[in-house]
Amino acid sequence: MISEAPIRSPGSSPAPKIAVTGLRKSFGQKQVLDGVDIACHTGESLVIIGGSGTGKSVLIKCILGLMRPDSGSIGIDGVETVGLGRAARAPLMLKFGMLFQGSALFDSLSVWENVAFGLIQGRGMKRQEAREIALRKLAAVGLGPEIAALSPAELSGGMQKRVALARAIAAEPEILFFDEPTTGLDPIMADVINRLIVDCVRGLGATAISITHDMTSARKIGDRIAMLHAGHIVWQGPAAEIERTDNPFVDQFVHGRAEGPIQMEVRAA
Amino acid sequence: MIGFIGSIGAAFLAFLAAVGRLALFAGRALGAGFSPPYYPRLILRQIVDIGYYSLPVVGLTALFTGMVLALQSHTGFSRFNAEGAVATVVVLSVTRELGPVIAGLMVAGRVGASMAAEIGTMRVTEQIDALTTLSTDPLRYLVLPRLLAGFVTLPCLVLVADIVGVFGGFLVGTTKLNFNAVSYLTQTERYLETMDVVSGLVKAAVFGFIVALMGCYHGYHSRGGAEGVGQATTHAVVSASILILLFNYFLTQAFFA
């Protein structure tokens, strides 16, 4: 497989914040990840692009510990996380914040309780203190206190995404994950979310891994872009390089052509 | 022939694997209860959901069950001139068997289905994954409160069902079958032993745990969107109902055989 602009070697720079090596994951006969190698350094925003069903979500769920890989290594701050038990993983989880594709807000809780959830349940903060932080985080994503008591079902898709972003950053995590942050949004709202993501990641000084197939979003929020195809990273490099690369996979994907090395599986009905 | 035996073996192994998965799920959820954080407010909310909101349906079914039981036993016993045993048969049947079984089945339909649908929806909309990323153990937060609430609440519901069921028999006995109210109540109390009520309450605790476990297990493992949640709901109700009847036999044998 082709790989440009390789990641900095451990000898030339500090160890990566997140280092994935030889990661494999299959579901039955289908090999979704087939030896993925990728690294993300402290404060870097890495965007992983790729077609639907190429295993982007599986990759970040493996890093988060929501799925167990078949083999390979995942290091967070130099700590091997594959095979860690629930108790040993608990301190690591405090470093993470995640924005889910469908927002994944809790229906039974109000907006502010959603944002404050990790502070109250995960960190044992008092409700009043957590509420004040939640209101500040809502303000940071452009939402006023008037929506704090509403139920998530009363919000539009864009507002739900912003609440989910506020929830992801509420505990000021060191590492943020964004799963298809702009999917299902109109272009203007998508741009608003992209800007908020950039502001939040920079504001926190966090390390971020985003997955998307929206190239506008990838260019906007990524310092570096990697492309996942057929279970491998087929290209990675600085975001600005993506327009100039002659990698045929990237070229086909970026320009949205049906013809090229990426063959979409089309099954007859 | 070998293929047939092989398929039976495969089905048996699949059954054992399912039992193992269920036992591990229950064990992990209960194990979470031995260390903080605890969620007493969630347990209370589940107790209200399971207990208070099930009172009308359990009360109504117990009332009509007691009424029908009085009518049927009177019809049968009158053939042997044993009508005097109607009150005893009603109270023993209700406290030992019908109260816990009917309350269990009603709660399985109402609460087990709702638990499977709620947790299943949380699973397919990634809310359970979100709990994990927010440093909250989903088994501790979602499953354990429901298991404890089911275990604690169903005996209370069954106690109400026992009283209402016996009252249903009393109503029919005194208004339709011409029993004297005092002699009906005397007959009800005469042969009733503490063990009759206690065994029913123990059964209820087991049934409550089974209903909550099936609702949580099937919801937690649901896949594939709305269809998956629908299947989880069906499986939760069917498996809970079958297990209630199965455990009812074994518990009855343990108590009275």
Short mmCIF file of C-alpha atoms in Angstrom, two decimals:
data_model
loop_
_atom_site.label_atom_id
_atom_site.label_comp_id
_atom_site.label_asym_id
_atom_site.label_seq_id
_atom_site.Cartn_x
_atom_site.Cartn_y
_atom_site.Cartn_z
CA MET A 1 0.00 0.00 0.00
CA ILE A 2 1.10 3.58 -0.70
CA SER A 3 1.97 5.89 2.14
CA GLU A 4 3.24 9.44 1.79
CA ALA A 5 4.58 11.83 4.37
CA PRO A 6 5.13 9.15 7.00
CA ILE A 7 4.46 9.97 10.61
CA ARG A 8 7.35 11.28 12.67
CA SER A 9 9.50 8.47 13.93
CA PRO A 10 9.78 8.05 17.70
CA GLY A 11 13.46 8.92 17.51
CA SER A 12 12.89 12.33 15.97
CA SER A 13 10.00 13.59 18.11
CA PRO A 14 8.12 12.84 21.33
CA ALA A 15 6.15 9.59 21.46
CA PRO A 16 2.76 9.93 19.84
CA LYS A 17 -0.28 10.59 22.02
CA ILE A 18 -2.09 7.79 20.21
CA ALA A 19 -0.20 5.03 18.41
CA VAL A 20 -2.04 2.28 16.55
CA THR A 21 0.05 -0.58 15.18
CA GLY A 22 -1.01 -3.59 13.12
CA LEU A 23 -4.63 -3.32 14.22
CA ARG A 24 -6.91 -6.05 12.90
CA LYS A 25 -10.62 -6.52 13.42
CA SER A 26 -13.01 -8.80 11.60
CA PHE A 27 -16.72 -9.50 11.84
CA GLY A 28 -17.28 -13.11 10.79
CA GLN A 29 -15.62 -13.56 7.41
CA LYS A 30 -15.35 -9.82 6.78
CA GLN A 31 -11.93 -8.38 7.60
CA VAL A 32 -12.71 -4.74 8.38
CA LEU A 33 -9.31 -3.60 9.70
CA ASP A 34 -6.37 -5.48 8.26
CA GLY A 35 -3.23 -4.15 9.89
CA VAL A 36 -3.89 -0.45 10.46
CA ASP A 37 -0.85 1.64 11.47
CA ILE A 38 -1.49 5.24 12.44
CA ALA A 39 -0.24 7.71 15.01
CA CYS A 40 -1.48 11.03 16.32
CA HIS A 41 0.75 13.44 18.21
CA THR A 42 -0.17 15.69 21.11
CA GLY A 43 -2.22 18.69 19.99
CA GLU A 44 -2.60 17.33 16.47
CA SER A 45 -5.93 17.04 14.67
CA LEU A 46 -5.98 13.90 12.55
CA VAL A 47 -8.83 13.26 10.15
CA ILE A 48 -9.42 9.76 8.81
CA ILE A 49 -11.35 9.69 5.54
CA GLY A 50 -12.72 6.75 3.63
CA GLY A 51 -15.84 5.40 2.02
CA SER A 52 -18.82 4.02 3.89
CA GLY A 53 -18.13 0.63 5.46
CA THR A 54 -14.35 0.91 5.34
CA GLY A 55 -14.04 0.59 9.12
CA LYS A 56 -13.49 4.20 10.18
CA SER A 57 -15.97 3.95 13.06
CA VAL A 58 -14.61 0.53 14.03
CA LEU A 59 -11.12 2.03 14.23
CA ILE A 60 -12.06 4.78 16.67
CA LYS A 61 -14.29 2.42 18.67
CA CYS A 62 -11.26 0.14 19.07
CA ILE A 63 -9.14 3.09 20.22
CA LEU A 64 -11.87 4.14 22.67
CA GLY A 65 -12.18 0.58 24.01
CA LEU A 66 -15.78 0.20 22.84
CA MET A 67 -14.69 -2.73 20.63
CA ARG A 68 -11.99 -5.31 21.21
CA PRO A 69 -9.58 -5.71 18.28
CA ASP A 70 -8.58 -9.19 17.13
CA SER A 71 -4.89 -8.27 17.26
CA GLY A 72 -2.55 -5.32 17.13
CA SER A 73 -1.54 -2.61 19.53
CA ILE A 74 -3.12 0.66 20.67
CA GLY A 75 -1.00 2.92 22.82
CA ILE A 76 -2.35 6.00 24.61
CA ASP A 77 0.39 8.14 26.15
CA GLY A 78 2.66 5.11 25.85
CA VAL A 79 0.25 2.80 27.72
CA GLU A 80 -0.86 -0.31 25.87
CA THR A 81 -4.66 -0.40 26.04
CA VAL A 82 -5.53 -3.59 24.15
CA GLY A 83 -6.58 -6.20 26.69
CA LEU A 84 -6.94 -3.70 29.54
CA GLY A 85 -9.67 -4.58 32.03
CA ARG A 86 -12.54 -2.26 32.91
CA ALA A 87 -10.90 -0.99 36.10
CA ALA A 88 -7.53 -0.39 34.46
CA ARG A 89 -9.18 1.44 31.58
CA ALA A 90 -11.17 3.79 33.86
CA PRO A 91 -8.40 6.43 34.27
CA LEU A 92 -7.84 6.39 30.49
CA MET A 93 -11.52 7.03 29.80
CA LEU A 94 -11.26 10.29 31.74
CA LYS A 95 -8.94 11.56 28.99
CA PHE A 96 -11.51 11.00 26.25
CA GLY A 97 -14.38 13.02 24.84
CA MET A 98 -16.48 11.75 21.96
CA LEU A 99 -18.96 13.33 19.56
CA PHE A 100 -21.14 10.56 18.10
CA GLN A 101 -22.53 10.56 14.59
CA GLY A 102 -26.14 10.63 15.75
CA SER A 103 -25.28 12.83 18.77
CA ALA A 104 -26.33 9.99 21.16
CA LEU A 105 -27.91 12.39 23.64
CA PHE A 106 -29.78 10.76 26.52
CA ASP A 107 -33.52 11.15 25.85
CA SER A 108 -34.49 10.92 29.49
CA LEU A 109 -32.30 13.84 30.58
CA SER A 110 -32.53 17.57 29.90
CA VAL A 111 -29.96 19.35 27.74
CA TRP A 112 -27.87 20.62 30.67
CA GLU A 113 -27.98 17.21 32.38
CA ASN A 114 -26.66 15.67 29.16
CA VAL A 115 -23.78 18.14 29.04
CA ALA A 116 -23.04 17.72 32.75
CA PHE A 117 -23.44 13.92 32.73
CA GLY A 118 -19.75 13.05 32.61
CA LEU A 119 -18.99 15.58 35.34
CA ILE A 120 -21.70 14.32 37.71
CA GLN A 121 -21.63 10.57 37.07
CA GLY A 122 -18.07 10.10 35.83
CA ARG A 123 -16.27 12.56 38.11
CA GLY A 124 -18.64 12.88 41.07
CA MET A 125 -19.09 16.65 40.77
CA LYS A 126 -21.96 18.37 42.64
CA ARG A 127 -24.99 19.01 40.41
CA GLN A 128 -25.02 22.79 40.91
CA GLU A 129 -21.35 23.15 40.03
CA ALA A 130 -21.74 20.82 37.05
CA ARG A 131 -24.77 22.82 35.87
CA GLU A 132 -22.75 26.04 35.82
CA ILE A 133 -20.03 24.37 33.75
CA ALA A 134 -22.67 22.89 31.42
CA LEU A 135 -24.15 26.37 30.82
CA ARG A 136 -20.67 27.73 30.05
CA LYS A 137 -19.99 24.91 27.59
CA LEU A 138 -23.38 25.44 25.96
CA ALA A 139 -22.49 29.11 25.55
CA ALA A 140 -19.16 28.08 24.01
CA VAL A 141 -21.04 26.22 21.27
CA GLY A 142 -23.44 29.11 20.74
CA LEU A 143 -26.43 27.90 22.73
CA GLY A 144 -28.15 30.05 25.34
CA PRO A 145 -29.33 29.07 28.83
CA GLU A 146 -32.96 29.04 27.61
CA ILE A 147 -32.44 25.62 26.02
CA ALA A 148 -30.78 24.10 29.10
CA ALA A 149 -33.98 22.71 30.54
CA LEU A 150 -35.33 21.41 27.21
CA SER A 151 -35.34 17.76 26.24
CA PRO A 152 -33.00 16.74 23.37
CA ALA A 153 -36.07 15.73 21.33
CA GLU A 154 -37.15 19.39 21.28
CA LEU A 155 -33.97 20.48 19.46
CA SER A 156 -33.11 20.52 15.76
CA GLY A 157 -30.39 18.20 14.41
CA GLY A 158 -27.82 21.00 14.34
CA MET A 159 -28.60 22.04 17.90
CA GLN A 160 -28.38 18.42 19.05
CA LYS A 161 -24.94 18.20 17.45
CA ARG A 162 -23.86 21.34 19.29
CA VAL A 163 -25.16 19.95 22.60
CA ALA A 164 -23.26 16.73 21.90
CA LEU A 165 -20.13 18.78 21.22
CA ALA A 166 -20.65 20.67 24.49
CA ARG A 167 -20.97 17.31 26.26
CA ALA A 168 -17.79 16.02 24.61
CA ILE A 169 -15.75 19.03 25.78
CA ALA A 170 -17.45 19.50 29.18
CA ALA A 171 -14.75 17.69 31.13
CA GLU A 172 -11.99 19.32 29.04
CA PRO A 173 -10.58 16.02 27.81
CA GLU A 174 -7.07 15.56 26.44
CA ILE A 175 -8.27 13.54 23.46
CA LEU A 176 -11.38 14.22 21.39
CA PHE A 177 -13.01 11.89 18.87
CA PHE A 178 -15.47 13.10 16.25
CA ASP A 179 -17.51 10.50 14.36
CA GLU A 180 -18.94 11.99 11.15
CA PRO A 181 -19.54 15.38 12.82
CA THR A 182 -21.29 16.99 9.85
CA THR A 183 -23.30 14.08 8.48
CA GLY A 184 -26.96 14.97 7.98
CA LEU A 185 -26.45 18.71 8.41
CA ASP A 186 -27.01 21.44 5.83
CA PRO A 187 -23.79 23.06 4.49
CA ILE A 188 -24.12 26.17 6.65
CA MET A 189 -24.71 24.24 9.87
CA ALA A 190 -21.92 21.86 8.86
CA ASP A 191 -19.57 24.85 8.60
CA VAL A 192 -20.73 26.09 12.01
CA ILE A 193 -19.95 22.67 13.53
CA ASN A 194 -16.57 22.53 11.76
CA ARG A 195 -15.61 25.95 13.16
CA LEU A 196 -16.78 24.96 16.64
CA ILE A 197 -14.71 21.78 16.46
CA VAL A 198 -11.59 23.73 15.43
CA ASP A 199 -12.19 26.32 18.17
CA CYS A 200 -12.82 23.69 20.84
CA VAL A 201 -9.83 21.53 19.91
CA ARG A 202 -7.51 24.55 19.78
CA GLY A 203 -9.04 26.09 22.90
CA LEU A 204 -8.46 22.92 24.89
CA GLY A 205 -5.12 22.14 23.26
CA ALA A 206 -6.55 18.66 22.76
CA THR A 207 -5.48 15.89 20.44
CA ALA A 208 -8.30 15.08 18.03
CA ILE A 209 -9.17 12.19 15.75
CA SER A 210 -12.11 12.73 13.43
CA ILE A 211 -13.61 10.39 10.88
CA THR A 212 -15.59 11.70 7.98
CA HIS A 213 -16.30 11.30 4.30
CA ASP A 214 -17.05 15.01 4.00
CA MET A 215 -13.94 16.50 2.34
CA THR A 216 -14.90 20.08 3.23
CA SER A 217 -15.01 19.06 6.86
CA ALA A 218 -11.75 17.09 6.58
CA ARG A 219 -9.87 20.06 5.09
CA LYS A 220 -11.28 22.43 7.70
CA ILE A 221 -10.67 20.48 10.90
CA GLY A 222 -7.61 18.36 10.06
CA ASP A 223 -3.92 19.17 10.46
CA ARG A 224 -3.24 15.81 8.91
CA ILE A 225 -5.44 13.49 6.86
CA ALA A 226 -5.23 9.72 6.49
CA MET A 227 -7.25 7.60 4.12
CA LEU A 228 -8.56 4.19 5.14
CA HIS A 229 -9.42 1.70 2.43
CA ALA A 230 -9.80 -2.10 2.47
CA GLY A 231 -8.62 -2.26 6.05
CA HIS A 232 -5.36 -0.33 5.46
CA ILE A 233 -4.19 3.27 5.66
CA VAL A 234 -3.48 3.86 1.96
CA TRP A 235 -2.32 7.47 2.31
CA GLN A 236 -1.55 9.96 5.01
CA GLY A 237 -0.08 13.44 4.98
CA PRO A 238 -0.64 17.10 5.87
CA ALA A 239 -4.14 18.36 5.06
CA ALA A 240 -2.79 20.76 2.43
CA GLU A 241 -1.12 17.87 0.58
CA ILE A 242 -4.36 16.09 -0.18
CA GLU A 243 -5.06 18.21 -3.25
CA ARG A 244 -1.60 17.61 -4.68
CA THR A 245 -1.13 13.91 -4.11
CA ASP A 246 -1.19 11.55 -7.07
CA ASN A 247 -2.37 8.69 -4.90
CA PRO A 248 -5.10 7.10 -7.03
CA PHE A 249 -7.29 6.17 -4.02
CA VAL A 250 -7.21 9.71 -2.64
CA ASP A 251 -7.67 11.23 -6.07
CA GLN A 252 -10.79 9.15 -6.74
CA PHE A 253 -12.22 9.80 -3.29
CA VAL A 254 -11.54 13.55 -3.20
CA HIS A 255 -13.04 14.06 -6.65
CA GLY A 256 -15.92 11.67 -6.07
CA ARG A 257 -15.41 9.57 -9.20
CA ALA A 258 -17.07 6.22 -9.72
CA GLU A 259 -14.12 5.05 -11.83
CA GLY A 260 -10.86 4.23 -10.13
CA PRO A 261 -9.17 1.72 -7.87
CA ILE A 262 -11.97 1.93 -5.28
CA GLN A 263 -14.75 -0.36 -6.40
CA MET A 264 -18.03 0.11 -4.56
CA GLU A 265 -19.84 -3.11 -3.73
CA VAL A 266 -23.18 -2.96 -5.50
CA ARG A 267 -25.45 -5.83 -4.71
CA ALA A 268 -28.42 -6.60 -6.93
CA ALA A 269 -31.74 -6.37 -5.09
CA MET B 1 -28.72 -39.62 10.79
CA ILE B 2 -25.34 -38.25 11.89
CA GLY B 3 -26.33 -34.87 10.51
CA PHE B 4 -29.52 -34.94 12.58
CA ILE B 5 -27.65 -35.82 15.77
CA GLY B 6 -25.08 -33.16 14.90
CA SER B 7 -27.77 -30.50 14.58
CA ILE B 8 -29.21 -31.50 17.96
CA GLY B 9 -25.73 -31.24 19.46
CA ALA B 10 -25.16 -27.85 17.84
CA ALA B 11 -28.49 -26.57 19.16
CA PHE B 12 -27.64 -27.85 22.64
CA LEU B 13 -24.22 -26.18 22.55
CA ALA B 14 -25.83 -22.94 21.36
CA PHE B 15 -28.29 -23.19 24.26
CA LEU B 16 -25.46 -23.68 26.76
CA ALA B 17 -23.56 -20.75 25.25
CA ALA B 18 -26.65 -18.54 25.59
CA VAL B 19 -27.09 -19.59 29.23
CA GLY B 20 -23.41 -18.83 29.84
CA ARG B 21 -23.69 -15.38 28.25
CA LEU B 22 -26.78 -14.62 30.32
CA ALA B 23 -25.09 -15.78 33.54
CA LEU B 24 -22.01 -13.67 32.79
CA PHE B 25 -24.18 -10.65 32.04
CA ALA B 26 -26.11 -11.04 35.30
CA GLY B 27 -22.91 -11.72 37.25
CA ARG B 28 -21.15 -8.65 35.87
CA ALA B 29 -24.16 -6.43 36.57
CA LEU B 30 -24.60 -7.73 40.13
CA GLY B 31 -20.84 -7.58 40.71
CA ALA B 32 -20.94 -3.86 39.93
CA GLY B 33 -23.10 -3.41 43.03
CA PHE B 34 -20.22 -4.23 45.37
CA SER B 35 -18.33 -1.01 44.71
CA PRO B 36 -19.31 2.68 44.30
CA PRO B 37 -20.71 4.69 42.66
CA TYR B 38 -24.26 3.73 43.58
CA TYR B 39 -27.38 5.15 41.98
CA PRO B 40 -30.17 5.12 44.63
CA ARG B 41 -32.27 7.65 42.70
CA LEU B 42 -32.27 5.38 39.64
CA ILE B 43 -33.29 2.40 41.77
CA LEU B 44 -36.15 4.40 43.30
CA ARG B 45 -37.29 5.52 39.85
CA GLN B 46 -37.31 1.93 38.64
CA ILE B 47 -39.24 0.83 41.74
CA VAL B 48 -41.89 3.44 40.94
CA ASP B 49 -41.93 2.41 37.26
CA ILE B 50 -42.21 -1.29 37.98
CA GLY B 51 -44.36 -1.16 41.10
CA TYR B 52 -46.63 1.86 41.12
CA TYR B 53 -47.40 1.94 37.41
CA SER B 54 -48.06 -1.81 37.31
CA LEU B 55 -50.61 -1.66 40.15
CA PRO B 56 -53.70 -1.16 37.92
CA VAL B 57 -52.93 -4.01 35.52
CA VAL B 58 -51.84 -6.42 38.26
CA GLY B 59 -54.76 -5.45 40.50
CA LEU B 60 -57.34 -5.93 37.76
CA THR B 61 -55.99 -9.30 36.64
CA ALA B 62 -55.78 -10.50 40.26
CA LEU B 63 -59.34 -9.36 40.95
CA PHE B 64 -60.82 -11.22 37.98
CA THR B 65 -58.62 -14.26 38.59
CA GLY B 66 -59.96 -14.51 42.17
CA MET B 67 -63.55 -14.07 40.93
CA VAL B 68 -63.22 -16.74 38.22
CA LEU B 69 -61.47 -19.10 40.61
CA ALA B 70 -64.35 -18.83 43.09
CA LEU B 71 -66.89 -19.50 40.33
CA GLN B 72 -65.00 -22.46 38.84
CA SER B 73 -64.14 -24.12 42.12
CA HIS B 74 -67.75 -23.76 43.27
CA THR B 75 -68.93 -25.42 40.05
CA GLY B 76 -66.50 -28.30 40.54
CA PHE B 77 -66.88 -28.78 44.28
CA SER B 78 -70.66 -28.67 44.19
CA ARG B 79 -70.50 -32.05 42.42
CA PHE B 80 -69.00 -33.53 45.61
CA ASN B 81 -70.95 -31.35 48.04
CA ALA B 82 -67.66 -29.68 48.97
CA GLU B 83 -68.66 -26.04 48.37
CA GLY B 84 -67.27 -25.13 51.79
CA ALA B 85 -63.72 -25.53 50.41
CA VAL B 86 -64.14 -22.71 47.90
CA ALA B 87 -62.64 -19.99 50.13
CA THR B 88 -59.67 -22.20 51.04
CA VAL B 89 -59.00 -23.12 47.42
CA VAL B 90 -59.17 -19.48 46.37
CA VAL B 91 -56.76 -18.23 49.02
CA LEU B 92 -54.24 -21.06 48.58
CA SER B 93 -54.31 -20.86 44.78
CA VAL B 94 -53.92 -17.11 44.78
CA THR B 95 -51.16 -16.84 47.37
CA ARG B 96 -49.14 -19.87 46.28
CA GLU B 97 -49.50 -19.80 42.51
CA LEU B 98 -51.77 -17.41 40.71
CA GLY B 99 -50.74 -14.21 42.48
CA PRO B 100 -47.01 -14.49 41.71
CA VAL B 101 -47.41 -16.10 38.28
CA ILE B 102 -50.04 -13.71 36.98
CA ALA B 103 -48.28 -10.66 38.41
CA GLY B 104 -45.01 -11.94 36.93
CA LEU B 105 -46.52 -12.44 33.49
CA MET B 106 -48.26 -9.05 33.55
CA VAL B 107 -45.06 -7.30 34.61
CA ALA B 108 -43.12 -9.22 31.94
CA GLY B 109 -45.52 -7.84 29.33
CA ARG B 110 -45.53 -4.30 30.66
CA VAL B 111 -42.13 -3.71 32.22
CA GLY B 112 -39.91 -6.32 30.52
CA ALA B 113 -40.97 -5.06 27.10
CA SER B 114 -40.43 -1.44 28.10
CA MET B 115 -36.96 -2.17 29.53
CA ALA B 116 -35.90 -4.04 26.38
CA ALA B 117 -37.23 -1.26 24.14
CA GLU B 118 -35.60 1.53 26.17
CA ILE B 119 -32.19 -0.11 26.54
CA GLY B 120 -32.35 -1.46 22.97
CA THR B 121 -32.99 2.03 21.62
CA MET B 122 -30.09 3.32 23.70
CA ARG B 123 -27.90 0.60 22.19
CA VAL B 124 -28.77 1.27 18.54
CA THR B 125 -28.51 5.05 18.96
CA GLU B 126 -25.05 4.67 20.58
CA GLN B 127 -26.25 6.07 23.92
CA ILE B 128 -24.74 3.06 25.70
CA ASP B 129 -21.39 3.72 24.01
CA ALA B 130 -21.78 7.36 25.06
CA LEU B 131 -22.19 6.25 28.69
CA THR B 132 -18.88 4.40 28.47
CA THR B 133 -17.07 7.40 26.98
CA LEU B 134 -18.47 9.49 29.85
CA SER B 135 -16.76 7.17 32.36
CA THR B 136 -20.03 5.53 33.39
CA ASP B 137 -20.39 1.75 33.46
CA PRO B 138 -23.62 0.95 31.54
CA LEU B 139 -24.17 -2.24 33.53
CA ARG B 140 -23.94 -0.35 36.80
CA TYR B 141 -26.01 2.62 35.57
CA LEU B 142 -28.67 0.91 33.45
CA VAL B 143 -28.89 -2.75 34.39
CA LEU B 144 -28.19 -3.05 38.13
CA PRO B 145 -30.92 -0.58 39.24
CA ARG B 146 -33.47 -2.46 37.14
CA LEU B 147 -32.44 -5.87 38.50
CA LEU B 148 -32.62 -4.66 42.10
CA ALA B 149 -35.91 -2.86 41.54
CA GLY B 150 -37.45 -5.95 39.90
CA PHE B 151 -36.27 -8.18 42.75
CA VAL B 152 -37.62 -5.87 45.46
CA THR B 153 -40.81 -4.59 43.85
CA LEU B 154 -42.55 -7.68 42.55
CA PRO B 155 -43.09 -9.18 46.05
CA CYS B 156 -44.85 -5.92 47.04
CA LEU B 157 -47.00 -6.12 43.92
CA VAL B 158 -47.81 -9.76 44.63
CA LEU B 159 -48.84 -8.95 48.18
CA VAL B 160 -51.35 -6.49 46.71
CA ALA B 161 -52.38 -9.07 44.09
CA ASP B 162 -52.94 -11.65 46.85
CA ILE B 163 -55.23 -9.32 48.77
CA VAL B 164 -57.12 -8.20 45.68
CA GLY B 165 -57.43 -11.78 44.36
CA VAL B 166 -58.82 -13.07 47.64
CA PHE B 167 -61.18 -10.09 47.70
CA GLY B 168 -62.36 -11.04 44.19
CA GLY B 169 -63.20 -14.54 45.43
CA PHE B 170 -64.92 -13.08 48.48
CA LEU B 171 -66.97 -10.75 46.25
CA VAL B 172 -68.25 -13.57 44.06
CA GLY B 173 -68.65 -15.93 47.02
CA THR B 174 -70.83 -13.54 49.02
CA THR B 175 -72.81 -11.87 46.23
CA LYS B 176 -73.28 -14.69 43.71
CA LEU B 177 -72.68 -17.97 45.53
CA ASN B 178 -74.60 -17.00 48.67
CA PHE B 179 -71.75 -17.57 51.15
CA ASN B 180 -72.01 -15.83 54.50
CA ALA B 181 -69.34 -13.10 54.60
CA VAL B 182 -68.07 -13.99 58.06
CA SER B 183 -67.91 -17.73 57.40
CA TYR B 184 -66.16 -17.09 54.05
CA LEU B 185 -63.47 -15.01 55.75
CA THR B 186 -63.15 -17.53 58.58
CA GLN B 187 -62.70 -20.32 56.06
CA THR B 188 -60.15 -18.19 54.16
CA GLU B 189 -58.06 -17.65 57.27
CA ARG B 190 -58.42 -21.13 58.81
CA TYR B 191 -56.18 -23.14 56.47
CA LEU B 192 -53.88 -20.33 55.34
CA GLU B 193 -50.32 -20.75 56.64
CA THR B 194 -47.50 -18.24 56.69
CA MET B 195 -45.51 -20.44 54.32
CA ASP B 196 -48.25 -20.13 51.66
CA VAL B 197 -47.77 -16.37 51.52
CA VAL B 198 -44.00 -16.41 51.99
CA SER B 199 -43.47 -18.95 49.20
CA GLY B 200 -45.48 -16.72 46.85
CA LEU B 201 -43.40 -13.69 47.79
CA VAL B 202 -40.13 -15.58 47.26
CA LYS B 203 -41.40 -16.68 43.86
CA ALA B 204 -42.29 -13.07 43.12
CA ALA B 205 -38.77 -11.89 43.94
CA VAL B 206 -37.31 -14.49 41.57
CA PHE B 207 -39.82 -13.61 38.85
CA GLY B 208 -39.11 -9.90 39.25
CA PHE B 209 -35.40 -10.56 38.80
CA ILE B 210 -36.08 -12.74 35.75
CA VAL B 211 -38.29 -10.10 34.10
CA ALA B 212 -35.71 -7.34 34.63
CA LEU B 213 -32.82 -9.57 33.56
CA MET B 214 -34.53 -10.62 30.33
CA GLY B 215 -35.55 -7.05 29.50
CA CYS B 216 -32.06 -5.70 30.14
CA TYR B 217 -30.19 -8.59 28.47
CA HIS B 218 -32.15 -8.55 25.24
CA GLY B 219 -32.20 -4.76 25.08
CA TYR B 220 -28.48 -4.51 25.81
CA HIS B 221 -27.63 -6.93 23.00
CA SER B 222 -30.07 -5.63 20.41
CA ARG B 223 -28.67 -4.81 16.97
CA GLY B 224 -29.79 -3.37 13.69
CA GLY B 225 -32.08 -0.42 14.33
CA ALA B 226 -35.83 -0.48 14.84
CA GLU B 227 -36.21 -4.11 13.74
CA GLY B 228 -33.55 -5.21 16.22
CA VAL B 229 -35.25 -3.33 19.04
CA GLY B 230 -38.58 -4.92 18.11
CA GLN B 231 -37.02 -8.38 18.20
CA ALA B 232 -35.35 -7.63 21.53
CA THR B 233 -38.72 -6.63 22.99
CA THR B 234 -40.39 -9.81 21.75
CA HIS B 235 -37.55 -12.01 23.00
CA ALA B 236 -37.59 -10.29 26.39
CA VAL B 237 -41.31 -10.94 26.94
CA VAL B 238 -41.32 -14.49 25.56
CA SER B 239 -38.19 -15.64 27.40
CA ALA B 240 -39.29 -14.01 30.67
CA SER B 241 -42.73 -15.67 30.42
CA ILE B 242 -41.25 -19.11 29.74
CA LEU B 243 -38.68 -18.76 32.53
CA ILE B 244 -41.37 -17.63 34.99
CA LEU B 245 -43.39 -20.78 34.32
CA LEU B 246 -40.26 -22.96 34.44
CA PHE B 247 -38.98 -21.49 37.70
CA ASN B 248 -42.50 -21.60 39.15
CA TYR B 249 -42.43 -25.39 38.83
CA PHE B 250 -38.98 -25.75 40.40
CA LEU B 251 -39.76 -23.33 43.24
CA THR B 252 -43.07 -25.06 43.96
CA GLN B 253 -41.25 -28.37 44.07
CA ALA B 254 -38.62 -26.90 46.38
CA PHE B 255 -41.22 -25.45 48.76
CA PHE B 256 -43.94 -28.07 48.85
CA ALA B 257 -42.76 -31.37 47.36
#
